[in-house]
CSV table of N, CA and C in Angstrom, one decimal:
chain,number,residue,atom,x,y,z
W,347,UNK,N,-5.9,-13.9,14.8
W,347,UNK,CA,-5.6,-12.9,13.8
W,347,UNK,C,-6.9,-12.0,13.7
W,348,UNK,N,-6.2,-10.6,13.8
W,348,UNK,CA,-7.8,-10.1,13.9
W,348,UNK,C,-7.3,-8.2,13.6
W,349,UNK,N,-8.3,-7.7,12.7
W,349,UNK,CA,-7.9,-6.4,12.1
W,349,UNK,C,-7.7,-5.1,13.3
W,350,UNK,N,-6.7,-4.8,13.3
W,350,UNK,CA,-6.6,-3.8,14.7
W,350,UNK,C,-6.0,-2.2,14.1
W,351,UNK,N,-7.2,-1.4,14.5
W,351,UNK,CA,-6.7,0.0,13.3
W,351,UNK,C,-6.7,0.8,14.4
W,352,UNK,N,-6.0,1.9,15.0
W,352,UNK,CA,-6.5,3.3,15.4
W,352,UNK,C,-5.8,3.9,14.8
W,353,UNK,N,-7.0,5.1,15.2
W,353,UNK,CA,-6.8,6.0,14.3
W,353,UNK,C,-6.9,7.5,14.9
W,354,UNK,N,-6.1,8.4,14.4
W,354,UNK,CA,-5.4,9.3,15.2
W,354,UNK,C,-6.0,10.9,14.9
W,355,UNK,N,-7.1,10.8,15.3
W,355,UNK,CA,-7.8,12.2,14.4
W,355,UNK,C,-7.0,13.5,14.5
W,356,UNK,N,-5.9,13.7,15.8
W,356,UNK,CA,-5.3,14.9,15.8
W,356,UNK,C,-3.9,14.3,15.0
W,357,UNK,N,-3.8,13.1,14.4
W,357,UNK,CA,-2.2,13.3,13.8
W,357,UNK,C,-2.3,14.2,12.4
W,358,UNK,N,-1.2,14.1,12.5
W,358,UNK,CA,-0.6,15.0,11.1
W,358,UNK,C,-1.5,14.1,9.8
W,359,UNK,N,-1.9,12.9,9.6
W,359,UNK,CA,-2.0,12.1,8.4
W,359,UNK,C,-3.6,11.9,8.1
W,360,UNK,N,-4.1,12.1,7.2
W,360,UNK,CA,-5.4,12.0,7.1
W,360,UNK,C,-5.9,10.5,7.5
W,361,UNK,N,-7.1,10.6,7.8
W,361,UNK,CA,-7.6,9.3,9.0
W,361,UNK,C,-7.6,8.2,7.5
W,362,UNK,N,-8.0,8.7,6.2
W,362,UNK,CA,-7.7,7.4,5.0
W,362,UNK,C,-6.4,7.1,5.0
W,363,UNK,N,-5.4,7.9,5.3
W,363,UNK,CA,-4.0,7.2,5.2
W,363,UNK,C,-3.7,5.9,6.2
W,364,UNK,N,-4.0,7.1,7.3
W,364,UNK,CA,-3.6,6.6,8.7
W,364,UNK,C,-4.2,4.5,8.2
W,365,UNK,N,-5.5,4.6,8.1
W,365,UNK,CA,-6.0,3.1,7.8
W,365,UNK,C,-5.6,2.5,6.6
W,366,UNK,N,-4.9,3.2,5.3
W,366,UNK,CA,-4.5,2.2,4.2
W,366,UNK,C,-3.1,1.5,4.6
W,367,UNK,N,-2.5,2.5,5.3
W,367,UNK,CA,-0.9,2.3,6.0
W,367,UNK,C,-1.3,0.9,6.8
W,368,UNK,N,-1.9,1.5,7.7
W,368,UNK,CA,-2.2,0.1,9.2
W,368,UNK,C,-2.5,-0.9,8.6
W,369,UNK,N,-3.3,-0.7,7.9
W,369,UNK,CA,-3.6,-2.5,6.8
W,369,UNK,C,-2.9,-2.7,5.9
W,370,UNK,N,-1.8,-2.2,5.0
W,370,UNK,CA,-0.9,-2.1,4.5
W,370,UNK,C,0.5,-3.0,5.2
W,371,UNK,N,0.6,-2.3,6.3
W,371,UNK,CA,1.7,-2.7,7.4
W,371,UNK,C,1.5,-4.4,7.6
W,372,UNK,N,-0.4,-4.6,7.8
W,372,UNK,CA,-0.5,-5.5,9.4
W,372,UNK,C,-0.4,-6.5,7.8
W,373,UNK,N,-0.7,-6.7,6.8
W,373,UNK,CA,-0.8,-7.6,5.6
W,373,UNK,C,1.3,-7.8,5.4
W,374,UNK,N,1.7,-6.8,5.4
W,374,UNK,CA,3.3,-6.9,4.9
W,374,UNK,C,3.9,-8.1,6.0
W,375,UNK,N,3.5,-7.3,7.2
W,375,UNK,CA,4.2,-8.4,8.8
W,375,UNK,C,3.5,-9.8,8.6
W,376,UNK,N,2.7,-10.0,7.6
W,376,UNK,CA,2.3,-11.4,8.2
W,376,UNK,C,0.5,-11.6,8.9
W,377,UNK,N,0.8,-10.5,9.7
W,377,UNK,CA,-0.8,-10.4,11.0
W,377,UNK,C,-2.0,-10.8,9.8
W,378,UNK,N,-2.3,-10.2,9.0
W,378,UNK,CA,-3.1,-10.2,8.0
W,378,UNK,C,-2.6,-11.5,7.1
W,379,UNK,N,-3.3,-12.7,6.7
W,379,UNK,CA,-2.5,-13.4,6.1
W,379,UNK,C,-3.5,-13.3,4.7
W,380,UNK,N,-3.2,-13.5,3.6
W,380,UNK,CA,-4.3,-14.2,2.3
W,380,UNK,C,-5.1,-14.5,2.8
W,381,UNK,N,-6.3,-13.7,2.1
W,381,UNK,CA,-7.4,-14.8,1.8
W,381,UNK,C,-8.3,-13.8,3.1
W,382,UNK,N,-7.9,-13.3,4.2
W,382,UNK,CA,-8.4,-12.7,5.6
W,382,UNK,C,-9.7,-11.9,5.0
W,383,UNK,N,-10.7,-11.6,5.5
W,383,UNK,CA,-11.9,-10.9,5.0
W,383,UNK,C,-12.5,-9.8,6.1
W,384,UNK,N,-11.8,-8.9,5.3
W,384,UNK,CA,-12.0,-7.8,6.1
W,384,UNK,C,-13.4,-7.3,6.1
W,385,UNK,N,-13.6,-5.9,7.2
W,385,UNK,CA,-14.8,-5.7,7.4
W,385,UNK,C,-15.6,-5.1,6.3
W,386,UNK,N,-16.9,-4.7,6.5
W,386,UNK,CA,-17.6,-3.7,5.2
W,386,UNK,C,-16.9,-2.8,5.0
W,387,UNK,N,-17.3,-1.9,4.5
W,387,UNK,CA,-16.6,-0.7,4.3
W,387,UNK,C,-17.5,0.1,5.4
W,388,UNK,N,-18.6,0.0,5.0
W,388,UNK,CA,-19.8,0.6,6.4
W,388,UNK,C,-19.3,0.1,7.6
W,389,UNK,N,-19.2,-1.0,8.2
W,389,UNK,CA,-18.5,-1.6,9.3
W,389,UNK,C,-17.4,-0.9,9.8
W,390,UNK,N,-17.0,-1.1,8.9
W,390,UNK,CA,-15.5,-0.5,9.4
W,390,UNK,C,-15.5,0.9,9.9
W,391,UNK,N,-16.1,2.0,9.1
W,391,UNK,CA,-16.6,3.0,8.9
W,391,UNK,C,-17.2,3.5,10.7
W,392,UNK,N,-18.2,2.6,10.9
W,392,UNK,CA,-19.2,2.6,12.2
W,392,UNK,C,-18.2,2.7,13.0
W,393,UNK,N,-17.3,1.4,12.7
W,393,UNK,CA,-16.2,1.0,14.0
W,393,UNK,C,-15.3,2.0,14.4
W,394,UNK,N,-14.8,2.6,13.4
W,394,UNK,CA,-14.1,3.8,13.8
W,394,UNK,C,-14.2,5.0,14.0
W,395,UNK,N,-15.7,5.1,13.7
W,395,UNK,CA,-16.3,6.5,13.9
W,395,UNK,C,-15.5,7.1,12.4
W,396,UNK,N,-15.4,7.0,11.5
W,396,UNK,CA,-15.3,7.4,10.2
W,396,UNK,C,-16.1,7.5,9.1
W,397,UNK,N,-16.5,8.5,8.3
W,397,UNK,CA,-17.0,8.9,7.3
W,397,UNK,C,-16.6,7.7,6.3
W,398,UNK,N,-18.1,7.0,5.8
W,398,UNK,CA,-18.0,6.0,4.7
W,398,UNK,C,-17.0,6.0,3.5
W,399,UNK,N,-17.2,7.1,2.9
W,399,UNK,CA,-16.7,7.7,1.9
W,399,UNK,C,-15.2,7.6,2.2
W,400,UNK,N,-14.3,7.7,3.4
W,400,UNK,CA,-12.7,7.7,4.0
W,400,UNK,C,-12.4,6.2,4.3
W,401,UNK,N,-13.6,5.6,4.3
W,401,UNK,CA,-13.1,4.1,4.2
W,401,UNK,C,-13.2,3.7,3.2
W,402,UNK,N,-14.1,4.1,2.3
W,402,UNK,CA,-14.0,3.4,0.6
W,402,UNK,C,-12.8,4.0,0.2
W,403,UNK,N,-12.5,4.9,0.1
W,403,UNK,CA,-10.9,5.5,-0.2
W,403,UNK,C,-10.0,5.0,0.4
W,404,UNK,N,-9.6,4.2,1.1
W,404,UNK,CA,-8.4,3.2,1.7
W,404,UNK,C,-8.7,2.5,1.2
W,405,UNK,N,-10.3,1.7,1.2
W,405,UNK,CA,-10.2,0.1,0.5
W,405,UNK,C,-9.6,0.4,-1.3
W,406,UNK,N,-9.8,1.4,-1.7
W,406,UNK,CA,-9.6,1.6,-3.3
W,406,UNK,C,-8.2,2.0,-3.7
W,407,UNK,N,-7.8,2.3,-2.5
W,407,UNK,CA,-6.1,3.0,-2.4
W,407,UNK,C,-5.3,1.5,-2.4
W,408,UNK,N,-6.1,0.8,-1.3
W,408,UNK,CA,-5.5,-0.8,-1.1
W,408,UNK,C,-5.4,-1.7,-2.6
W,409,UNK,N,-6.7,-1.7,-2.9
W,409,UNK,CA,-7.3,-2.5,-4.1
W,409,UNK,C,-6.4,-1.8,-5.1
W,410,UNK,N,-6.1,-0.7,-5.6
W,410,UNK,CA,-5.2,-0.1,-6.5
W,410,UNK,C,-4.0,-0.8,-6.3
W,411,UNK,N,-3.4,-0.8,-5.1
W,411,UNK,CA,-2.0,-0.9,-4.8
W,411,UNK,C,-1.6,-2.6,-4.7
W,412,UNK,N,-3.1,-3.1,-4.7
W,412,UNK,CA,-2.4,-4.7,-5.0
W,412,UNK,C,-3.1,-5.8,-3.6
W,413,UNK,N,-3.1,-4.6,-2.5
W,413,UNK,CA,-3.2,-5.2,-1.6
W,413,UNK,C,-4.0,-5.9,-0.8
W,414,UNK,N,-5.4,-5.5,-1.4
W,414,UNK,CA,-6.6,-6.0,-0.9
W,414,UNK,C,-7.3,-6.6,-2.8
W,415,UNK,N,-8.1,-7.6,-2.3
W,415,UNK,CA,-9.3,-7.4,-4.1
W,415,UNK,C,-10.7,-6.9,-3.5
W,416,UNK,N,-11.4,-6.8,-4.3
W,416,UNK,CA,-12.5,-6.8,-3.7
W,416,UNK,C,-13.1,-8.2,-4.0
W,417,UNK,N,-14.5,-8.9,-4.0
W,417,UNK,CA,-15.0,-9.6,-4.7
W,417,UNK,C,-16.8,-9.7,-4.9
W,418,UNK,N,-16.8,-8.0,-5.1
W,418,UNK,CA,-18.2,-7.5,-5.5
W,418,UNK,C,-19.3,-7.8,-3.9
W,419,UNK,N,-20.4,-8.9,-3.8
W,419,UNK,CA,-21.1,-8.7,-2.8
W,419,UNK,C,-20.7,-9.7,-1.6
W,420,UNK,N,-19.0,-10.6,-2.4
W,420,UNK,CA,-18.7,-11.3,-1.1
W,420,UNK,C,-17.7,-10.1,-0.4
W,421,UNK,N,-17.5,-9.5,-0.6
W,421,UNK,CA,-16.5,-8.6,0.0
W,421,UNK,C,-15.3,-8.0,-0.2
W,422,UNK,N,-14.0,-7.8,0.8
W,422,UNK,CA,-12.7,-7.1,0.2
W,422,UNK,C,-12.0,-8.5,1.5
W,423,UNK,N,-10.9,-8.5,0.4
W,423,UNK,CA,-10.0,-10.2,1.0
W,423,UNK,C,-8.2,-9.1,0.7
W,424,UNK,N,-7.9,-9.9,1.8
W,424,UNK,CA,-6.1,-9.3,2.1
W,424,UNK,C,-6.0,-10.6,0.4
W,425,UNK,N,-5.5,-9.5,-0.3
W,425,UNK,CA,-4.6,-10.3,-1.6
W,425,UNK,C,-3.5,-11.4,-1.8
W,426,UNK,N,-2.6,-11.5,-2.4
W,426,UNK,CA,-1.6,-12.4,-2.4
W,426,UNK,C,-0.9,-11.1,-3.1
W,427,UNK,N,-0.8,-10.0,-1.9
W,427,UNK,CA,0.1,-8.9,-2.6
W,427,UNK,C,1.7,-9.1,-2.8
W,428,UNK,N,2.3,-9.8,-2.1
W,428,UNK,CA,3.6,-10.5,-2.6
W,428,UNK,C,4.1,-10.3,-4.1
W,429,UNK,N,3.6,-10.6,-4.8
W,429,UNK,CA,3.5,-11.3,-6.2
W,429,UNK,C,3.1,-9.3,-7.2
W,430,UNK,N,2.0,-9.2,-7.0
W,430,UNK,CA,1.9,-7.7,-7.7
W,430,UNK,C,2.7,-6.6,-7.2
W,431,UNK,N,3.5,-6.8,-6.0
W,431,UNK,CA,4.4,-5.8,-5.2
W,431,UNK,C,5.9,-5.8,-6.6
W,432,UNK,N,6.2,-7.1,-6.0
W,432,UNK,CA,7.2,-7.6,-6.7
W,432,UNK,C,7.2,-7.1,-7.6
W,433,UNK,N,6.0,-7.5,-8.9
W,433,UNK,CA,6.1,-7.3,-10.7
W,433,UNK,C,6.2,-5.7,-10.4
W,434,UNK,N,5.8,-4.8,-10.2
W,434,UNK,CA,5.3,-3.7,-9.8
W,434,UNK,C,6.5,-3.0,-10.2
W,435,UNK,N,7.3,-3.6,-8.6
W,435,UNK,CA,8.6,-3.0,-8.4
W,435,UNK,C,9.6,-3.1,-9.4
W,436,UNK,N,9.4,-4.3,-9.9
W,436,UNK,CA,10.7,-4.2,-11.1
W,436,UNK,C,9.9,-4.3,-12.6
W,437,UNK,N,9.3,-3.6,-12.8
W,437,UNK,CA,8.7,-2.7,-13.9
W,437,UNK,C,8.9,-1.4,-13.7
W,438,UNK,N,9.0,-1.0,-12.4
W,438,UNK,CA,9.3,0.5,-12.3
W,438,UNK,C,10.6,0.7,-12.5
W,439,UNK,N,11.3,0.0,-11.8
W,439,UNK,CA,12.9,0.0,-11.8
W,439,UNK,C,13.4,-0.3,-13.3
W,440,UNK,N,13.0,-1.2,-13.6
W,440,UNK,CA,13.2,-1.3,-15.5
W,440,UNK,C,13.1,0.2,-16.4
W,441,UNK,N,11.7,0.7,-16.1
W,441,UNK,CA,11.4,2.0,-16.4
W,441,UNK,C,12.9,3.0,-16.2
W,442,UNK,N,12.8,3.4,-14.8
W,442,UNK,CA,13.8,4.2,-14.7
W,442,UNK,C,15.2,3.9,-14.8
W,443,UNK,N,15.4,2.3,-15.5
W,443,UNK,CA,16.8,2.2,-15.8
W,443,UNK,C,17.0,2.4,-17.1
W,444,UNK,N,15.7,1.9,-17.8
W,444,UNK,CA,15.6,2.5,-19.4
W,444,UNK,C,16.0,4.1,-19.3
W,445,UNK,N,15.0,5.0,-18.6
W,445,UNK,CA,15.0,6.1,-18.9
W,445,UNK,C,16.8,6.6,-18.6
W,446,UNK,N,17.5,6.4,-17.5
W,446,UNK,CA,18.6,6.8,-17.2
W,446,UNK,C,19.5,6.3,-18.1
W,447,UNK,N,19.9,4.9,-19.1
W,447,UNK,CA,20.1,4.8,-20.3
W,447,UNK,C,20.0,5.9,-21.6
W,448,UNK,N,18.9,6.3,-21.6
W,448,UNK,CA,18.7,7.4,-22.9
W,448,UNK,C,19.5,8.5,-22.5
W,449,UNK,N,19.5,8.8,-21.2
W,449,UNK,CA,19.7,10.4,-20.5
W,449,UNK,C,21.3,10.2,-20.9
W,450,UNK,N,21.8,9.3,-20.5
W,450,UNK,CA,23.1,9.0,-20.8
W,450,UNK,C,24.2,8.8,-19.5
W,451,UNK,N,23.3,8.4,-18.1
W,451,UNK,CA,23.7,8.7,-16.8
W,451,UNK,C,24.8,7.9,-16.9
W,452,UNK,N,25.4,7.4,-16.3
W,452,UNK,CA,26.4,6.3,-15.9
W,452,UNK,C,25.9,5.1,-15.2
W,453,UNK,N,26.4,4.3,-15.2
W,453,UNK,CA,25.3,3.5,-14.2
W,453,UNK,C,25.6,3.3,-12.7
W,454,UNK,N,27.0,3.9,-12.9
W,454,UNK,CA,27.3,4.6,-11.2
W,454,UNK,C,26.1,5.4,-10.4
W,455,UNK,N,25.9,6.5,-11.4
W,455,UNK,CA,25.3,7.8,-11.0
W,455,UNK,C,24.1,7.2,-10.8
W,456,UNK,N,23.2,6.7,-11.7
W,456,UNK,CA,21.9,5.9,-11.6
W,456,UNK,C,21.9,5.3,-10.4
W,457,UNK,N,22.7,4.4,-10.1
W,457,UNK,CA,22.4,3.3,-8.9
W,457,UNK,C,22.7,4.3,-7.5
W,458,UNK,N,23.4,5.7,-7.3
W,458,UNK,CA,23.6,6.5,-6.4
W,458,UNK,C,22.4,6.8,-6.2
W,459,UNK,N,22.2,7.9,-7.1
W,459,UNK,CA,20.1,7.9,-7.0
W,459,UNK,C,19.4,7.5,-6.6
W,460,UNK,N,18.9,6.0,-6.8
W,460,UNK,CA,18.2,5.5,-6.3
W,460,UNK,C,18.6,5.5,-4.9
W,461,UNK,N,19.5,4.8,-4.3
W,461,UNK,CA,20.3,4.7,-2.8
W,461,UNK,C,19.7,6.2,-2.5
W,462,UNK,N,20.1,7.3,-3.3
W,462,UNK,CA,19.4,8.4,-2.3
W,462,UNK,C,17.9,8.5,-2.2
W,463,UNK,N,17.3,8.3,-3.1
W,463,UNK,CA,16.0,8.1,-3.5
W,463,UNK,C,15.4,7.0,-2.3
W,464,UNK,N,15.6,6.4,-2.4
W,464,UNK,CA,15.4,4.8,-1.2
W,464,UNK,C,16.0,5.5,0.1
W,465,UNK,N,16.5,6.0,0.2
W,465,UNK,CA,16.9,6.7,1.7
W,465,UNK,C,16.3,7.9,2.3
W,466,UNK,N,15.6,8.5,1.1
W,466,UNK,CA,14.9,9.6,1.6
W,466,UNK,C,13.5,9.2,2.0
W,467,UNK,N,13.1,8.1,1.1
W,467,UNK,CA,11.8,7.4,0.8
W,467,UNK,C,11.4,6.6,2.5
W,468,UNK,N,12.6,5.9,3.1
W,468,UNK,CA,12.3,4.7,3.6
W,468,UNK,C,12.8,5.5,5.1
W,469,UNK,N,14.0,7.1,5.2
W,469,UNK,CA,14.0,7.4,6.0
W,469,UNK,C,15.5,6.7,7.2
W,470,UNK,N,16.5,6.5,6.3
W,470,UNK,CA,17.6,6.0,6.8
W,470,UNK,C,19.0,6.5,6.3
């Protein structure tokens, strides 16, 4: 198991995406399991020929989103993002079933939405 990133200077996605996605992805499949201790941020940085600053903004995009922790001068560790994905998700979905409640939606029309919403999002 071992962190495998390129990165695509002429794609459409900025080279921070391109890397929060790839480590995002390789943690979701499995490849990345708990606990994995990824590189510096300077390391990583070197490795890819990227500006420090585009790699601390993925690890902080990660770290925001659940997916990585940091742990100050031992490092940044693949999370047990399972678990904060989850709460995440149905806090938001609570949210927007509250709000569609007040509006007065139906709960037909609400649960369409989303299906469109999730289909536009996921690309199916």
């Amino acid at each position: 198991m071992t962190l495998t990133i390129v990165i695509d200077p002429a794609g459409g996605t900025a080279p921070f995406e391109q890397l929060r996605a790839q480590i995002a992805d390789q943690t979701r499949s499995g490849r990345l399991p708990t606990g994995y201790k990824l590189p510096t941020v300077r390391g990583l940085a070197q490795e890819l020929g990227l500006a420090v600053n585009t790699v601390a903004k993925a690890y902080r995009a990660l770290e925001s989103d659940g997916v990585i922790e940091t742990r100050g001068r031992l490092g940044s560790f693949i999370a047990a993002a399972g678990d904060a994905a989850t709460r995440e998700t149905a806090t938001a979905a609570r949210t927007y079933a509250d709000r569609a409640l007040r509006l007065g939606v139906p709960e037909s029309e609400a649960l369409r939405a989303v299906r469109e919403a999730l289909r536009a999002v996921y690309g199916r």
